[in-house]
Short mmCIF file of C-alpha atoms in Angstrom, two decimals:
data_model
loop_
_atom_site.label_atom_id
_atom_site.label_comp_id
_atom_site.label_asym_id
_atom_site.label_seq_id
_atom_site.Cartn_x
_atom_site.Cartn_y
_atom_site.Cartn_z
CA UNK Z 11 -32.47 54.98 -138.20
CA UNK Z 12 -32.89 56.66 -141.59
CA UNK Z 13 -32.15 60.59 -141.37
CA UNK Z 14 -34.89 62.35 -143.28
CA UNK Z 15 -33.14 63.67 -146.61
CA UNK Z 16 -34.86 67.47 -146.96
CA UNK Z 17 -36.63 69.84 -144.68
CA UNK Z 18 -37.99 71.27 -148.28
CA UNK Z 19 -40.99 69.67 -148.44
CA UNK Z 20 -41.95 67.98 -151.49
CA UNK Z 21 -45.37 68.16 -153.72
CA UNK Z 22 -46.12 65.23 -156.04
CA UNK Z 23 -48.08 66.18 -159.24
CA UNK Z 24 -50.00 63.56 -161.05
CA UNK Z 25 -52.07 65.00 -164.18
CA UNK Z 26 -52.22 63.35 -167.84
CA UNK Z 27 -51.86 66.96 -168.91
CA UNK Z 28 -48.78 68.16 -169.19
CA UNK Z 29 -49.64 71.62 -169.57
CA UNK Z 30 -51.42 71.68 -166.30
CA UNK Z 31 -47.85 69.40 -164.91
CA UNK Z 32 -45.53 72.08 -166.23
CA UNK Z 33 -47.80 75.46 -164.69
CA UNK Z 34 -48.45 73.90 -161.40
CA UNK Z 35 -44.58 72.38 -161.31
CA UNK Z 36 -43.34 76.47 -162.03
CA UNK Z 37 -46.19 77.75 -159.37
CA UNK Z 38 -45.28 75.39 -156.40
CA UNK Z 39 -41.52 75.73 -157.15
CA UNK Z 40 -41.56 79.07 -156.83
CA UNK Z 41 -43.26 78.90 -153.88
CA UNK Z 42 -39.32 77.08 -152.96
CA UNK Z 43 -41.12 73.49 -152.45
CA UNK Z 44 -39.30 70.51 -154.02
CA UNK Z 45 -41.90 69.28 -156.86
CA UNK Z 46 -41.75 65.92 -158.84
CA UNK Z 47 -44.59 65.50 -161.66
CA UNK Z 48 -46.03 62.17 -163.30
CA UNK Z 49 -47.97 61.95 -166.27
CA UNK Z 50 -50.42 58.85 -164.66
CA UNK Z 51 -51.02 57.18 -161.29
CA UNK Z 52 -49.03 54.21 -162.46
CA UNK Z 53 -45.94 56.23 -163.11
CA UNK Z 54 -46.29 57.36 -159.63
CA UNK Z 55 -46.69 54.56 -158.08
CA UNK Z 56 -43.29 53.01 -159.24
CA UNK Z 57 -41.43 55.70 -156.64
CA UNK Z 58 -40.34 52.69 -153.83
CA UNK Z 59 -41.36 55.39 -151.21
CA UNK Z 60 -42.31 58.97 -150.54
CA UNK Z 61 -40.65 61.64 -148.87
CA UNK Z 62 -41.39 62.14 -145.18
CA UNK Z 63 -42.63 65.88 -145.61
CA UNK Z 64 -44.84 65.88 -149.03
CA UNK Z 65 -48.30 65.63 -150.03
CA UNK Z 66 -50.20 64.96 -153.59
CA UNK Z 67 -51.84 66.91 -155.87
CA UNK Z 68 -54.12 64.87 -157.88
CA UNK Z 69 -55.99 64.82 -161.36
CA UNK Z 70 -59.36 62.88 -160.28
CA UNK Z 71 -60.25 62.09 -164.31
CA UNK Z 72 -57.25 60.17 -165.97
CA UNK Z 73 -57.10 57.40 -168.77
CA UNK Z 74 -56.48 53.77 -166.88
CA UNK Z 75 -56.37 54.31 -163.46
CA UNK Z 76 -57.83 57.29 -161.84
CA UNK Z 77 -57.12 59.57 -159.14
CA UNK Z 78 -59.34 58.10 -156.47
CA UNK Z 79 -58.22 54.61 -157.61
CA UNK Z 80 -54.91 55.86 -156.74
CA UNK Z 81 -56.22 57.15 -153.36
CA UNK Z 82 -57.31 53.86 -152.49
CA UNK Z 83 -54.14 52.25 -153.50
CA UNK Z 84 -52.10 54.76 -151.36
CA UNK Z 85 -54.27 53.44 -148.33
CA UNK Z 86 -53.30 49.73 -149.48
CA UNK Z 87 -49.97 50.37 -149.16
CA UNK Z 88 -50.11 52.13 -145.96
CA UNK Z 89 -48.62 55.45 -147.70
CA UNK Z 90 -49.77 58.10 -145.15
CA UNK Z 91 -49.83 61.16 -147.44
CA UNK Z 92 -52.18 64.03 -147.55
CA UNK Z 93 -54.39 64.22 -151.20
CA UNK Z 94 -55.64 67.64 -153.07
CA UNK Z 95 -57.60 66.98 -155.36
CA UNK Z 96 -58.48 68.52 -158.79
CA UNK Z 97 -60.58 67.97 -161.33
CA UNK Z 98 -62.47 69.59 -164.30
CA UNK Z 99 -65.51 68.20 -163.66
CA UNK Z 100 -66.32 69.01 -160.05
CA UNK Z 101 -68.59 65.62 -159.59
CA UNK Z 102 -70.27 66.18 -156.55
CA UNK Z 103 -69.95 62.27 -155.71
CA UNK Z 104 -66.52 62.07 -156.33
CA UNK Z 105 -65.42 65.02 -153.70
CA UNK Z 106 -67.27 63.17 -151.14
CA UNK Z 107 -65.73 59.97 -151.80
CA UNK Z 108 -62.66 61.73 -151.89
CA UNK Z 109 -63.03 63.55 -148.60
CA UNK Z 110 -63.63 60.78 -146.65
CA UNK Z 111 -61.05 59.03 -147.63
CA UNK Z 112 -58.54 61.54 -146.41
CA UNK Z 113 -58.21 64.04 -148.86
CA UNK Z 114 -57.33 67.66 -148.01
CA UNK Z 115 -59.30 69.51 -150.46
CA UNK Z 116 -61.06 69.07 -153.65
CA UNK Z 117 -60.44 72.17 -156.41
CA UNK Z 118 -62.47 72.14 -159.41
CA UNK Z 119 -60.25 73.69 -163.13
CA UNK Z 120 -59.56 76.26 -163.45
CA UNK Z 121 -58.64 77.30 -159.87
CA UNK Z 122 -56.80 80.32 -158.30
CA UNK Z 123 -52.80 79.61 -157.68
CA UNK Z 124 -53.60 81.17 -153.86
CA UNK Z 125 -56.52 78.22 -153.42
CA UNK Z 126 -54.05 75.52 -154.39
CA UNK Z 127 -51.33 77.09 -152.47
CA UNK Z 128 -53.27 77.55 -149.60
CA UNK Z 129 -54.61 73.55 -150.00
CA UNK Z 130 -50.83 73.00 -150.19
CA UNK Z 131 -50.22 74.75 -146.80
CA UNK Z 132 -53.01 73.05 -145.42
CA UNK Z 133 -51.62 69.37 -146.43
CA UNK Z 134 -47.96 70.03 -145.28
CA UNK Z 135 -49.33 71.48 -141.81
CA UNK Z 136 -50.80 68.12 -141.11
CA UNK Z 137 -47.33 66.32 -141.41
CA UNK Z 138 -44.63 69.06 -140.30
CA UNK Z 139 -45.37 68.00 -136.93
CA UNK Z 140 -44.63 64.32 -137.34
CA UNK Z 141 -41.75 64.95 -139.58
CA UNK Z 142 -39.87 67.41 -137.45
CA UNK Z 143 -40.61 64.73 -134.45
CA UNK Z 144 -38.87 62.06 -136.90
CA UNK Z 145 -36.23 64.39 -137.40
CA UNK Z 146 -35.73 65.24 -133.67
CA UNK Z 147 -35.43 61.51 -132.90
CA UNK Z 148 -32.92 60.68 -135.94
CA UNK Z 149 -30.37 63.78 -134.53
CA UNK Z 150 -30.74 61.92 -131.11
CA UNK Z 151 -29.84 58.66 -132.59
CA UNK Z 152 -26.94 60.37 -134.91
CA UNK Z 153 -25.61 61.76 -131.48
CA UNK Z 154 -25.97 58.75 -129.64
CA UNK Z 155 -24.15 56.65 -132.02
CA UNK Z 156 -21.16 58.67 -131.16
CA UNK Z 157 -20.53 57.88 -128.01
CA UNK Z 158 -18.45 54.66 -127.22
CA UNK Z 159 -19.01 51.64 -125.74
CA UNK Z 160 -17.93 52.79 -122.31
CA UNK Z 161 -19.25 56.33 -123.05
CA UNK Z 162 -22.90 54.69 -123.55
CA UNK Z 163 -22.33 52.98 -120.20
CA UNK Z 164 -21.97 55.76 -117.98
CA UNK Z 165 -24.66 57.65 -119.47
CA UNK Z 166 -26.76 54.59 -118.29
CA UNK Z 167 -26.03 54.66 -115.44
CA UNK Z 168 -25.92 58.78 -114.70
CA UNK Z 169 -29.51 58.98 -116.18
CA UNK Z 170 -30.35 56.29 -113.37
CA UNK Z 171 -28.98 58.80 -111.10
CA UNK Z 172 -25.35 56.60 -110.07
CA UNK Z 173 -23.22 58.91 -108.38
CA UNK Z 174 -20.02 59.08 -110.09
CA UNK Z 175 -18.36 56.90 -107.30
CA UNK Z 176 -20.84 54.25 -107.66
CA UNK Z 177 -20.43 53.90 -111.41
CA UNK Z 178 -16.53 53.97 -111.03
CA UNK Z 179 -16.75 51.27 -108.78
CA UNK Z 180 -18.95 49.30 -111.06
CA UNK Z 181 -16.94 49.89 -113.90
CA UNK Z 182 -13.59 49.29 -112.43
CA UNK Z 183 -12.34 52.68 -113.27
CA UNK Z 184 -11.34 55.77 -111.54
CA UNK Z 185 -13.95 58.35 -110.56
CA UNK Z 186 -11.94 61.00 -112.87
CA UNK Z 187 -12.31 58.69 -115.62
CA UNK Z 188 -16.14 58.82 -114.91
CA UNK Z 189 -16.02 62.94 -114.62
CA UNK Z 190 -14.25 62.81 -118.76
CA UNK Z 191 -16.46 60.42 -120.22
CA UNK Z 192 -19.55 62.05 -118.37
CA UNK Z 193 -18.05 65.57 -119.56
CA UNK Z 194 -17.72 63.82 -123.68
CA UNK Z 195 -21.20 62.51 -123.04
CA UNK Z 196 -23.13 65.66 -122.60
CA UNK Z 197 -21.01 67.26 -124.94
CA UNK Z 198 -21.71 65.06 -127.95
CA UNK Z 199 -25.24 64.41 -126.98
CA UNK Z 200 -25.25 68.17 -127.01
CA UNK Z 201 -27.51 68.82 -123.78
CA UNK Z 202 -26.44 70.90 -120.82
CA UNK Z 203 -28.70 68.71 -117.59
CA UNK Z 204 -28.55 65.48 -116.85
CA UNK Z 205 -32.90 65.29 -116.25
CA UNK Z 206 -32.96 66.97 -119.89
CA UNK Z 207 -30.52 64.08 -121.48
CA UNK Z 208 -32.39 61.23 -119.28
CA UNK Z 209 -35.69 62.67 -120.71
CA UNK Z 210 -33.62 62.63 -124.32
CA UNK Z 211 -33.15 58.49 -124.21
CA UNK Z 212 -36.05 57.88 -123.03
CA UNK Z 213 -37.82 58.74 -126.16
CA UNK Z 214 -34.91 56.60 -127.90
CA UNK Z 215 -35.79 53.71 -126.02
CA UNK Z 216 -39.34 54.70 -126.52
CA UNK Z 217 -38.77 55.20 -130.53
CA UNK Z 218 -36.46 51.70 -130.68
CA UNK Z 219 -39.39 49.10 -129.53
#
């Protein structure tokens, strides 16, 4: 399971202008966000994936393919990322089509930094939960690839509630044997009860099918 690279989120700028790239590139990195700019939706759309915890900020008017053209792409390929729009034109047509496809917010030029920001905000809200779950589960599985064979087999069988006699006697070892590797197992999984570990790979199971 891939480890999410950055808790920093990102912001993707795609504008034809590069004045407006450069501004809103110095705004939002100030702001300490990771930023990547593109001069047209094509350019962008060469990335072979986004990062987890990033949304777009989108140019609507652009030569070629536009901004909602784009949008509707991004649905295509089943890249779940939240849109903010803007545009020097404010068509009234074109925000709705854009809001109901998905899009966070839809800023007409010139706009204040704080309205953008706050769009940003808005957009990354929607997917810090789901990227700090990801991230919880990956640190599970990081954890749980630790352990060792035998390790992995008495923490089966502890979070099925086997005594330690019972899973000695399965495992042909010695019940002290079973005490150390039980000891290493909650140690590298990092948890301190045995219902809070079971609950633990349970949602690995749950994340694995």
């Amino acid at each position: 399971m891939k480890t999410p690279a950055s808790t920093t989120p990102t912001v993707y700028v795609v504008d034809d202008d590069v004045s407006i790239r450069e501004s809103l590139s110095s705004l939002i990195r100030a702001e300490g966000m990771l930023v990547e700019v593109f001069a047209s939706p094509l350019e962008f759309l060469s990335l072979d994936r986004l990062e987890d915890f990033s949304c777009v900020v989108l140019d609507v008017r652009m030569p070629g393919l536009d901004g909602l053209s784009l949008q509707d792409e991004l649905t295509r390929r089943g890249w779940e990322v939240p849109i903010i729009f803007i545009t020097g034109h404010g068509d009234v047509p074109d925000a709705v089509r854009a809001m109901k496809a998905g899009a966070i917010d839809f800023l007409k030029k010139p706009f204040e930094d704080f309205a953008l920001m706050n769009a940003i905000t808005s957009a990354l809200s929607r997917v810090s939960k789901a990227f700090h779950e990801r991230l919880e589960i990956a640190e599970l599985q990081a954890r749980y690839d630790q352990l060792t064979p035998r390790e992995k087999e008495v923490l089966v069988m502890a979070t099925k509630g086997r005594a330690n006699k019972v899973i000695a006697l399965e495992l042909g070892i010695s019940e002290s044997t079973v005490k150390v590797h039980r000891h290493h197992v909650m140690s590298k999984m990092q948890f301190r009860s045995l219902p809070e570990l079971a609950l633990a790979v349970q949602r690995l199971r749950h994340e694995s099918h």
